[in-house]
Short mmCIF file of C-alpha atoms and ligand atoms in Angstrom, two decimals:
data_model
loop_
_atom_site.label_atom_id
_atom_site.label_comp_id
_atom_site.label_asym_id
_atom_site.label_seq_id
_atom_site.Cartn_x
_atom_site.Cartn_y
_atom_site.Cartn_z
CA MET K 21 5.27 5.88 -16.68
CA ALA K 22 4.31 3.46 -19.46
CA LEU K 23 4.29 -0.21 -18.57
CA GLU K 24 5.98 -1.26 -21.79
CA GLY K 25 9.21 -3.17 -21.19
CA ARG K 26 8.79 -3.30 -17.41
CA ASP K 27 8.92 -6.31 -15.08
CA LEU K 28 6.31 -7.32 -12.53
CA VAL K 29 8.22 -8.94 -9.70
CA SER K 30 6.33 -7.48 -6.75
CA ILE K 31 2.96 -5.82 -6.27
CA PHE K 32 5.09 -2.81 -5.28
CA ASP K 33 6.31 -2.51 -8.89
CA LEU K 34 2.99 -1.00 -9.98
CA SER K 35 1.48 2.29 -8.87
CA ASP K 36 -2.18 2.40 -7.86
CA ARG K 37 -3.03 4.15 -11.15
CA GLU K 38 -1.21 1.48 -13.13
CA ILE K 39 -3.19 -1.24 -11.36
CA GLU K 40 -6.40 0.62 -12.21
CA ALA K 41 -5.29 0.86 -15.85
CA VAL K 42 -4.77 -2.93 -15.89
CA PHE K 43 -8.31 -3.34 -14.51
CA SER K 44 -9.84 -1.04 -17.15
CA LEU K 45 -8.15 -2.97 -19.92
CA ALA K 46 -9.18 -6.27 -18.26
CA ASP K 47 -12.83 -5.08 -18.43
CA GLU K 48 -12.35 -4.72 -22.17
CA MET K 49 -10.48 -8.03 -22.48
CA SER K 50 -13.38 -9.82 -20.74
CA GLN K 51 -15.23 -9.46 -24.04
CA HIS K 52 -12.46 -11.41 -25.82
CA THR K 53 -11.87 -14.51 -23.72
CA ARG K 54 -13.17 -16.69 -26.55
CA GLY K 55 -11.62 -16.73 -30.01
CA ARG K 56 -8.48 -14.77 -30.84
CA LEU K 57 -7.57 -11.13 -30.91
CA HIS K 58 -4.65 -10.55 -33.22
CA VAL K 59 -2.83 -7.94 -31.21
CA ALA K 60 0.09 -10.17 -30.17
CA ASN K 61 0.80 -11.76 -33.55
CA GLY K 62 4.41 -12.90 -33.74
CA ARG K 63 5.05 -12.43 -30.02
CA ILE K 64 6.17 -15.32 -27.80
CA MET K 65 5.69 -15.90 -24.10
CA SER K 66 7.97 -18.38 -22.34
CA THR K 67 6.59 -19.95 -19.17
CA LEU K 68 9.29 -21.26 -16.81
CA PHE K 69 7.53 -23.13 -14.00
CA TYR K 70 9.88 -24.78 -11.51
CA GLU K 71 6.91 -25.51 -9.20
CA PRO K 72 3.52 -27.11 -9.92
CA SER K 73 0.73 -24.93 -11.27
CA THR K 74 -2.64 -25.30 -12.96
CA ARG K 75 -4.44 -21.94 -12.99
CA THR K 76 -1.54 -19.54 -13.13
CA ARG K 77 0.31 -21.27 -15.91
CA LEU K 78 -2.71 -22.19 -18.02
CA SER K 79 -4.34 -18.78 -17.65
CA PHE K 80 -1.11 -17.02 -18.67
CA GLU K 81 -0.82 -19.32 -21.66
CA ALA K 82 -4.53 -18.93 -22.51
CA ALA K 83 -4.14 -15.14 -22.21
CA MET K 84 -1.22 -15.11 -24.66
CA LEU K 85 -3.02 -17.39 -27.12
CA ARG K 86 -6.23 -15.31 -26.90
CA LEU K 87 -4.15 -12.21 -27.68
CA GLY K 88 -2.90 -13.95 -30.82
CA GLY K 89 0.60 -14.70 -29.54
CA ASP K 90 2.40 -18.01 -29.03
CA VAL K 91 3.71 -19.85 -26.02
CA LEU K 92 7.05 -21.61 -25.49
CA SER K 93 7.01 -23.85 -22.50
CA VAL K 94 8.53 -26.97 -20.97
CA ALA K 95 6.39 -29.55 -19.23
CA ASP K 96 8.96 -30.20 -16.53
CA MET K 97 11.80 -27.84 -15.68
CA GLY K 98 13.56 -30.83 -14.11
CA ALA K 99 13.94 -32.20 -17.64
CA THR K 100 15.87 -29.11 -18.78
CA SER K 101 19.48 -28.12 -18.14
CA VAL K 102 18.38 -27.19 -14.61
CA ALA K 103 18.99 -30.89 -13.90
CA LYS K 104 22.61 -30.30 -14.96
CA GLY K 105 22.91 -27.40 -12.53
CA GLU K 106 22.07 -24.45 -14.78
CA THR K 107 21.35 -21.29 -12.82
CA ILE K 108 18.35 -18.97 -13.10
CA ALA K 109 20.58 -16.24 -14.54
CA ASP K 110 21.86 -18.44 -17.37
CA THR K 111 18.45 -19.96 -18.11
CA VAL K 112 16.77 -16.57 -18.58
CA ARG K 113 19.67 -15.22 -20.66
CA ILE K 114 19.09 -18.09 -23.05
CA VAL K 115 15.31 -17.86 -23.05
CA GLU K 116 15.31 -14.10 -23.70
CA SER K 117 16.69 -14.76 -27.15
CA TYR K 118 13.77 -17.07 -27.92
CA ALA K 119 10.85 -15.16 -26.38
CA ASP K 120 9.43 -11.65 -25.79
CA VAL K 121 8.22 -12.11 -22.22
CA ILE K 122 9.08 -14.58 -19.45
CA VAL K 123 6.66 -15.81 -16.79
CA ILE K 124 8.53 -17.55 -13.97
CA ARG K 125 7.49 -19.56 -10.90
CA HIS K 126 10.24 -20.86 -8.64
CA PRO K 127 10.43 -22.21 -5.07
CA LEU K 128 13.15 -19.78 -3.94
CA GLU K 129 12.24 -16.35 -2.58
CA GLY K 130 13.69 -13.60 -4.73
CA SER K 131 14.11 -15.87 -7.78
CA ALA K 132 11.88 -13.68 -9.97
CA LEU K 133 14.00 -10.63 -9.15
CA VAL K 134 17.10 -12.53 -10.27
CA ALA K 135 15.36 -13.41 -13.54
CA ALA K 136 14.33 -9.77 -14.02
CA ASP K 137 17.88 -8.56 -13.29
CA TYR K 138 19.42 -10.88 -15.86
CA ALA K 139 16.84 -10.86 -18.66
CA SER K 140 16.41 -7.84 -20.90
CA ILE K 141 12.78 -8.72 -21.74
CA PRO K 142 9.85 -8.27 -19.30
CA VAL K 143 9.74 -10.84 -16.51
CA ILE K 144 6.53 -11.62 -14.62
CA ASN K 145 6.65 -13.26 -11.20
CA ALA K 146 4.14 -16.11 -11.05
CA GLY K 147 5.14 -16.96 -7.46
CA ASP K 148 8.59 -16.97 -5.82
CA GLY K 149 8.37 -19.43 -2.93
CA PRO K 150 6.29 -18.06 -0.06
CA HIS K 151 7.31 -14.50 -0.92
CA GLU K 152 4.97 -12.87 -3.48
CA HIS K 153 2.42 -13.64 -6.19
CA PRO K 154 1.57 -10.24 -7.67
CA THR K 155 -0.56 -11.35 -10.63
CA GLN K 156 -2.79 -13.39 -8.31
CA THR K 157 -3.25 -10.17 -6.34
CA LEU K 158 -4.28 -8.35 -9.51
CA LEU K 159 -6.99 -10.89 -10.21
CA ASP K 160 -8.06 -11.04 -6.56
CA LEU K 161 -8.46 -7.25 -6.41
CA TYR K 162 -10.19 -7.33 -9.80
CA THR K 163 -12.67 -9.94 -8.50
CA ILE K 164 -13.62 -7.80 -5.49
CA ARG K 165 -13.84 -4.62 -7.56
CA ARG K 166 -16.02 -6.37 -10.14
CA GLU K 167 -18.30 -8.16 -7.74
CA LYS K 168 -18.53 -5.48 -5.04
CA GLY K 169 -18.20 -2.47 -7.33
CA LYS K 170 -15.34 -0.99 -5.28
CA LEU K 171 -12.32 -1.71 -3.14
CA ARG K 172 -12.40 1.23 -0.73
CA ASP K 173 -13.87 0.32 2.68
CA VAL K 174 -14.56 -3.27 1.64
CA SER K 175 -13.87 -5.46 4.66
CA VAL K 176 -11.78 -8.52 3.77
CA ALA K 177 -10.73 -11.43 5.97
CA LEU K 178 -7.56 -13.27 4.96
CA VAL K 179 -7.99 -16.76 6.39
CA GLY K 180 -5.65 -19.71 6.62
CA ASP K 181 -1.92 -20.20 6.28
CA LEU K 182 -0.94 -16.55 6.34
CA ARG K 183 2.61 -17.46 7.30
CA HIS K 184 3.55 -19.34 4.15
CA GLY K 185 0.92 -18.20 1.62
CA ARG K 186 2.43 -15.92 -1.03
CA THR K 187 -1.00 -14.87 -2.35
CA VAL K 188 -2.01 -13.31 0.97
CA HIS K 189 1.39 -11.63 1.36
CA SER K 190 0.92 -9.66 -1.87
CA LEU K 191 -2.84 -9.25 -1.41
CA ALA K 192 -2.65 -7.66 2.07
CA PHE K 193 -0.66 -4.79 0.55
CA GLY K 194 -2.91 -4.51 -2.50
CA LEU K 195 -5.98 -4.24 -0.27
CA ALA K 196 -4.35 -1.75 2.08
CA ARG K 197 -3.29 0.46 -0.84
CA PHE K 198 -6.85 0.66 -2.17
CA GLY K 199 -8.37 1.47 1.22
CA ALA K 200 -9.94 -1.92 1.99
CA LYS K 201 -10.09 -3.08 5.62
CA VAL K 202 -7.91 -6.11 6.23
CA THR K 203 -8.42 -8.69 8.98
CA CYS K 204 -6.03 -11.60 9.49
CA VAL K 205 -7.47 -14.92 10.62
CA GLY K 206 -4.52 -17.28 11.00
CA PRO K 207 -4.54 -20.34 13.28
CA PRO K 208 -1.78 -20.35 15.92
CA GLY K 209 1.58 -20.76 14.20
CA LEU K 210 0.23 -19.71 10.78
CA GLU K 211 -0.21 -16.00 11.46
CA MET K 212 0.89 -13.21 9.12
CA PRO K 213 4.68 -12.65 9.51
CA PRO K 214 5.51 -9.72 11.82
CA HIS K 215 7.69 -7.91 9.23
CA LEU K 216 4.72 -7.75 6.85
CA LEU K 217 2.44 -6.41 9.59
CA ALA K 218 5.05 -3.77 10.46
CA ARG K 219 5.27 -2.66 6.84
CA LEU K 220 1.46 -2.57 6.44
CA GLU K 221 1.24 -0.26 9.41
CA LYS K 222 4.22 2.01 8.77
CA GLU K 223 3.81 2.46 5.03
CA PHE K 224 0.05 2.20 4.60
CA GLY K 225 -1.43 2.94 8.05
CA CYS K 226 -3.15 -0.46 7.94
CA VAL K 227 -3.38 -2.34 11.25
CA PRO K 228 -5.27 -5.58 10.59
CA ALA K 229 -7.41 -6.96 13.41
CA GLN K 230 -6.12 -10.45 14.18
CA PHE K 231 -8.06 -13.56 15.09
CA HIS K 232 -7.23 -17.22 15.28
CA SER K 233 -10.57 -18.46 13.95
CA LEU K 234 -13.66 -17.26 12.09
CA SER K 235 -15.69 -18.63 15.00
CA ASP K 236 -14.08 -16.24 17.48
CA ILE K 237 -16.56 -13.98 19.19
CA VAL K 238 -16.29 -10.22 18.78
CA THR K 239 -17.88 -7.71 21.12
CA ASN K 240 -20.39 -5.13 20.02
CA ALA K 241 -17.82 -2.33 20.30
CA GLU K 242 -15.40 -4.07 17.98
CA MET K 243 -18.21 -4.87 15.59
CA VAL K 244 -19.36 -1.25 15.36
CA LYS K 245 -15.77 -0.20 14.73
CA ARG K 246 -15.39 -2.65 11.86
CA ARG K 247 -18.87 -2.34 10.35
CA PRO K 248 -20.47 0.90 11.48
CA GLY K 249 -24.26 0.71 11.43
CA ARG K 250 -24.37 -2.96 12.36
CA GLN K 251 -25.18 -2.57 16.02
CA ARG K 252 -27.87 -5.22 16.37
CA ALA K 253 -25.99 -8.00 18.02
CA LEU K 254 -24.30 -7.57 21.35
CA ALA K 255 -21.72 -10.11 20.35
CA ALA K 256 -21.19 -11.91 17.11
CA GLU K 257 -18.86 -14.30 15.43
CA VAL K 258 -16.06 -12.82 13.38
CA VAL K 259 -17.54 -14.53 10.30
CA SER K 260 -20.41 -12.00 10.31
CA LEU K 261 -18.15 -9.02 9.71
CA PHE K 262 -16.84 -9.38 6.19
CA ASP K 263 -17.69 -8.42 2.63
CA ALA K 264 -15.19 -11.02 1.42
CA ILE K 265 -13.59 -14.03 3.08
CA TYR K 266 -10.38 -15.05 1.29
CA VAL K 267 -9.38 -18.59 2.25
CA THR K 268 -6.04 -20.27 1.57
CA ARG K 269 -4.82 -23.84 1.98
CA VAL K 270 -2.12 -24.92 4.42
CA GLN K 271 1.01 -24.71 2.25
CA LYS K 272 2.26 -28.26 2.73
CA GLU K 273 5.37 -27.80 0.61
CA ARG K 274 6.67 -24.99 2.84
CA PHE K 275 6.77 -27.01 6.07
CA ASP K 276 10.04 -28.41 7.39
CA SER K 277 8.49 -31.71 8.49
CA THR K 278 5.37 -33.78 7.88
CA GLN K 279 4.66 -33.68 11.63
CA ALA K 280 4.52 -29.87 11.53
CA TYR K 281 2.20 -30.01 8.50
CA ASP K 282 -0.04 -32.63 10.11
CA ALA K 283 -0.38 -30.44 13.19
CA ALA K 284 -1.46 -27.48 11.04
CA ARG K 285 -3.81 -29.17 8.58
CA ASN K 286 -7.45 -29.33 9.62
CA SER K 287 -6.91 -26.35 11.94
CA TYR K 288 -9.64 -24.49 10.03
CA ALA K 289 -12.35 -25.17 7.48
CA ILE K 290 -14.99 -23.16 5.65
CA THR K 291 -18.21 -25.15 5.67
CA GLU K 292 -21.80 -24.54 4.62
CA GLU K 293 -22.68 -24.36 8.31
CA LEU K 294 -20.12 -21.64 8.96
CA ILE K 295 -21.11 -19.43 6.04
CA LYS K 296 -24.75 -19.54 7.15
CA ARG K 297 -23.55 -17.06 9.76
CA ALA K 298 -21.82 -14.79 7.20
CA LEU K 299 -23.55 -11.84 5.51
CA PRO K 300 -25.95 -12.64 2.65
CA ASP K 301 -23.59 -11.02 0.15
CA THR K 302 -20.17 -12.04 1.50
CA LEU K 303 -17.87 -13.25 -1.27
CA ILE K 304 -16.08 -16.52 -0.52
CA MET K 305 -12.77 -16.39 -2.36
CA HIS K 306 -9.87 -18.83 -2.67
CA PRO K 307 -6.82 -18.72 -5.00
CA LEU K 308 -7.18 -22.54 -5.33
CA PRO K 309 -6.19 -25.34 -5.24
CA ARG K 310 -8.23 -26.34 -2.19
CA VAL K 311 -7.43 -29.31 -0.02
CA ASP K 312 -9.41 -29.79 3.22
CA GLU K 313 -10.10 -26.17 4.14
CA LEU K 314 -13.07 -25.44 1.86
CA ALA K 315 -16.02 -27.85 1.78
CA TYR K 316 -17.50 -28.83 -1.59
CA ASP K 317 -20.97 -28.02 -0.16
CA VAL K 318 -20.06 -24.35 -0.31
CA ASP K 319 -19.77 -24.51 -4.13
CA ARG K 320 -23.53 -24.37 -4.64
CA ASP K 321 -23.84 -21.13 -2.64
CA PRO K 322 -23.94 -18.10 -4.97
CA ARG K 323 -21.51 -16.37 -2.62
CA ALA K 324 -18.83 -18.88 -3.64
CA ALA K 325 -16.75 -16.74 -5.99
CA TYR K 326 -13.62 -18.87 -6.43
CA PHE K 327 -14.36 -20.34 -9.85
CA ARG K 328 -15.33 -16.90 -11.17
CA GLN K 329 -12.14 -15.56 -9.54
CA ALA K 330 -10.02 -18.13 -11.40
CA ALA K 331 -11.78 -17.23 -14.66
CA TYR K 332 -10.94 -13.52 -14.21
CA GLY K 333 -7.29 -14.60 -14.38
CA VAL K 334 -7.47 -14.70 -18.17
CA PRO K 335 -8.68 -11.14 -18.94
CA VAL K 336 -6.47 -9.70 -16.18
CA ARG K 337 -3.39 -11.46 -17.59
CA MET K 338 -4.37 -10.52 -21.16
CA ALA K 339 -4.42 -6.89 -20.01
CA LEU K 340 -1.13 -7.12 -18.14
CA VAL K 341 0.74 -8.86 -20.95
CA SER K 342 -0.61 -6.38 -23.53
CA MET K 343 0.66 -3.51 -21.44
CA LEU K 344 4.10 -4.96 -20.67
CA LEU K 345 4.60 -5.82 -24.36
CA GLY K 346 3.44 -2.36 -25.41
CA LEU K 347 0.66 -3.83 -27.57
CA ARG K 348 -1.77 -1.28 -26.23
CA SER K 349 -1.06 2.27 -25.26
CA THR K 350 -3.13 2.63 -22.14
CA LYS K 351 -3.81 5.82 -20.30
CA VAL K 352 -2.50 5.74 -16.75
CA GLY K 353 -4.14 8.42 -14.60
CA ARG K 354 -2.07 10.88 -12.58
CA ALA K 355 -1.25 9.76 -9.07
CA ARG K 356 -3.54 11.13 -6.37
CA LYS K 357 -2.00 12.74 -3.32
CA GLY K 358 -0.58 10.23 -0.85
CA GLU K 359 -1.15 7.15 -3.01
CA TYR K 360 1.51 4.51 -3.46
CA ARG K 361 4.01 4.91 -6.28
CA PRO K 362 7.02 2.62 -6.78
CA LYS K 363 9.94 4.24 -5.01
CA SER K 364 13.61 3.69 -5.33
CA ARG K 365 14.81 2.12 -2.10
CA HIS K 366 17.81 3.30 -0.12
CA GLU K 367 20.10 0.49 -0.98
CA VAL K 368 22.98 -0.31 1.30
CA ASP K 369 26.39 -0.23 -0.32
CA PHE K 370 26.60 -3.99 0.03
CA ARG K 371 30.16 -4.26 -1.30
CA LYS K 372 31.38 -2.92 2.03
CA TYR K 373 29.40 -5.58 3.89
CA ALA K 374 30.15 -8.63 1.82
CA ASP K 375 29.91 -10.88 4.87
CA LEU K 376 26.33 -9.86 5.64
CA LEU K 377 24.10 -12.75 4.54
CA CYS K 378 20.35 -13.02 4.26
CA PRO K 379 19.05 -14.98 7.28
CA ASN K 380 16.33 -16.65 5.19
CA ALA K 381 17.41 -20.17 4.19
CA ARG K 382 14.96 -20.09 1.24
CA CYS K 383 16.30 -16.83 -0.16
CA VAL K 384 17.78 -17.21 -3.63
CA THR K 385 20.99 -15.50 -2.46
CA ASN K 386 21.71 -18.53 -0.27
CA HIS K 387 21.42 -20.91 -3.24
CA GLU K 388 22.79 -19.29 -6.38
CA SER K 389 26.48 -18.61 -5.74
CA TYR K 390 26.99 -15.81 -8.30
CA LEU K 391 24.60 -13.50 -6.43
CA SER K 392 25.75 -10.93 -3.90
CA PRO K 393 23.27 -10.30 -1.11
CA ARG K 394 21.72 -6.81 -1.31
CA PHE K 395 19.90 -4.96 1.42
CA ASN K 396 17.70 -1.89 1.71
CA PHE K 397 17.07 0.45 4.57
CA THR K 398 13.35 0.54 5.27
CA ASP K 399 11.01 3.02 6.93
CA TYR K 400 9.30 0.32 8.95
CA ALA K 401 12.11 -1.45 10.82
CA PRO K 402 14.55 0.90 12.55
CA GLY K 403 18.03 -0.51 13.01
CA MET K 404 17.33 -3.26 10.47
CA VAL K 405 17.90 -3.71 6.77
CA ALA K 406 15.68 -5.82 4.50
CA CYS K 407 16.98 -8.27 1.91
CA ALA K 408 16.32 -6.80 -1.54
CA TYR K 409 15.37 -10.28 -2.80
CA CYS K 410 13.07 -11.71 -0.11
CA ASP K 411 12.37 -8.78 2.29
CA HIS K 412 13.59 -10.71 5.34
CA GLU K 413 15.19 -8.41 7.86
CA VAL K 414 18.58 -8.50 9.46
CA ALA K 415 20.13 -6.14 12.03
CA ALA K 416 22.20 -3.46 10.31
CA PRO K 417 25.87 -3.77 11.28
CA LYS K 418 27.28 -0.77 13.13
CA GLY K 419 28.17 2.13 10.85
CA MET K 420 26.21 0.79 7.88
CA THR K 421 25.28 3.50 5.40
CA SER K 422 23.26 3.63 2.20
CA GLY K 423 25.35 3.38 -0.95
C1 NCD B 22 -1.64 -20.29 -5.25
C2 NCD B 22 -0.12 -20.33 -5.32
O1 NCD B 22 0.45 -21.01 -6.16
O2 NCD B 22 0.46 -19.64 -4.51
N1 NCD B 22 -2.28 -20.85 -6.38
C3 NCD B 22 -2.46 -20.08 -7.47
O3 NCD B 22 -1.54 -19.52 -8.03
N2 NCD B 22 -3.72 -19.90 -7.89
C4 NCD B 22 -2.18 -20.78 -3.98
C5 NCD B 22 -1.76 -22.12 -3.45
O4 NCD B 22 -1.01 -22.86 -4.08
O5 NCD B 22 -2.22 -22.44 -2.35
#
């Protein structure tokens, strides 16, 4: 299926072949990250950022300008009619008449899906609360593929605030889909949410090993299982097992209290000392911004890939925008057997269950009153249904059927 006219709300909106097609075009776009191509002449991108951003917003805008298009943006969404109470639905229905593509970042989970439902032009999710950040996943996967030459069997540690970090939520699935080995290293209280682990296992057969710290000790048996051929040490630190270590900051803005944040910050840090014990070619990645969890000393190590990673954001977003706007007809290979393809979900006939609410206080359905909650049956949580907006689960009422 061509990408023209489509939305990118979740990493599940793209098939594996479509992601590979974005990467091939990004390879080509890497040659054009200076100067201007004139393929997007006359096209306008509107960036609606209701949350702070440096890299995502500027690299989207740089991508559109490098393609030859223009950008329509507001410095502060709080200075728009949002301050008067305008909803997401109304805002995007206005903006669609001014622009050809919308890039949205919003603190509520499911907000990008609302924008996509109401706008008739392509909508790209640049982060919806702690839920998803699919374009960051594209550039993260692209970084590993470019620097390691492949994704299959690459062993990746996701380290840090795995509970609230939207980048790692989308990335875990991206890695699993391309056959990488995923390990979760989350300090107590910041572990990967159980519903994501259940889905990784049921839909992709991926069962991440879990540790609380990169300094945990693994036994020889575990080590051989994770990195066959590396049998030298009888026991080793977890840090010695990975081809890539992907670090994230503690997501301060997602905590309910400053006390809870203070207890979590400083619970982990990547230092020069620690990475001395990593492999000589381990990539150190980070979506940035960093706070206290990644020492500046690490920057001078050639394994530090995070600034290169941020730079790949431009060609990857140039490729994505070109494809969604139909500026380039790109060949998407045929799906291989068993690989992920976007599926239609078995949606519950929610009209019959109007009193069923999403249990997630940060779900957009609990904030924008014109929305009706919607739920899907899933393959990974028997007896439960998942919110179509934020994926949080709720027990299916007795007799509930798909609509
Ligand atoms: C991330 C985000 O906004 O989720 N930043 C980014 O887009 N590069 C990570 C973060 O804020 O910690």
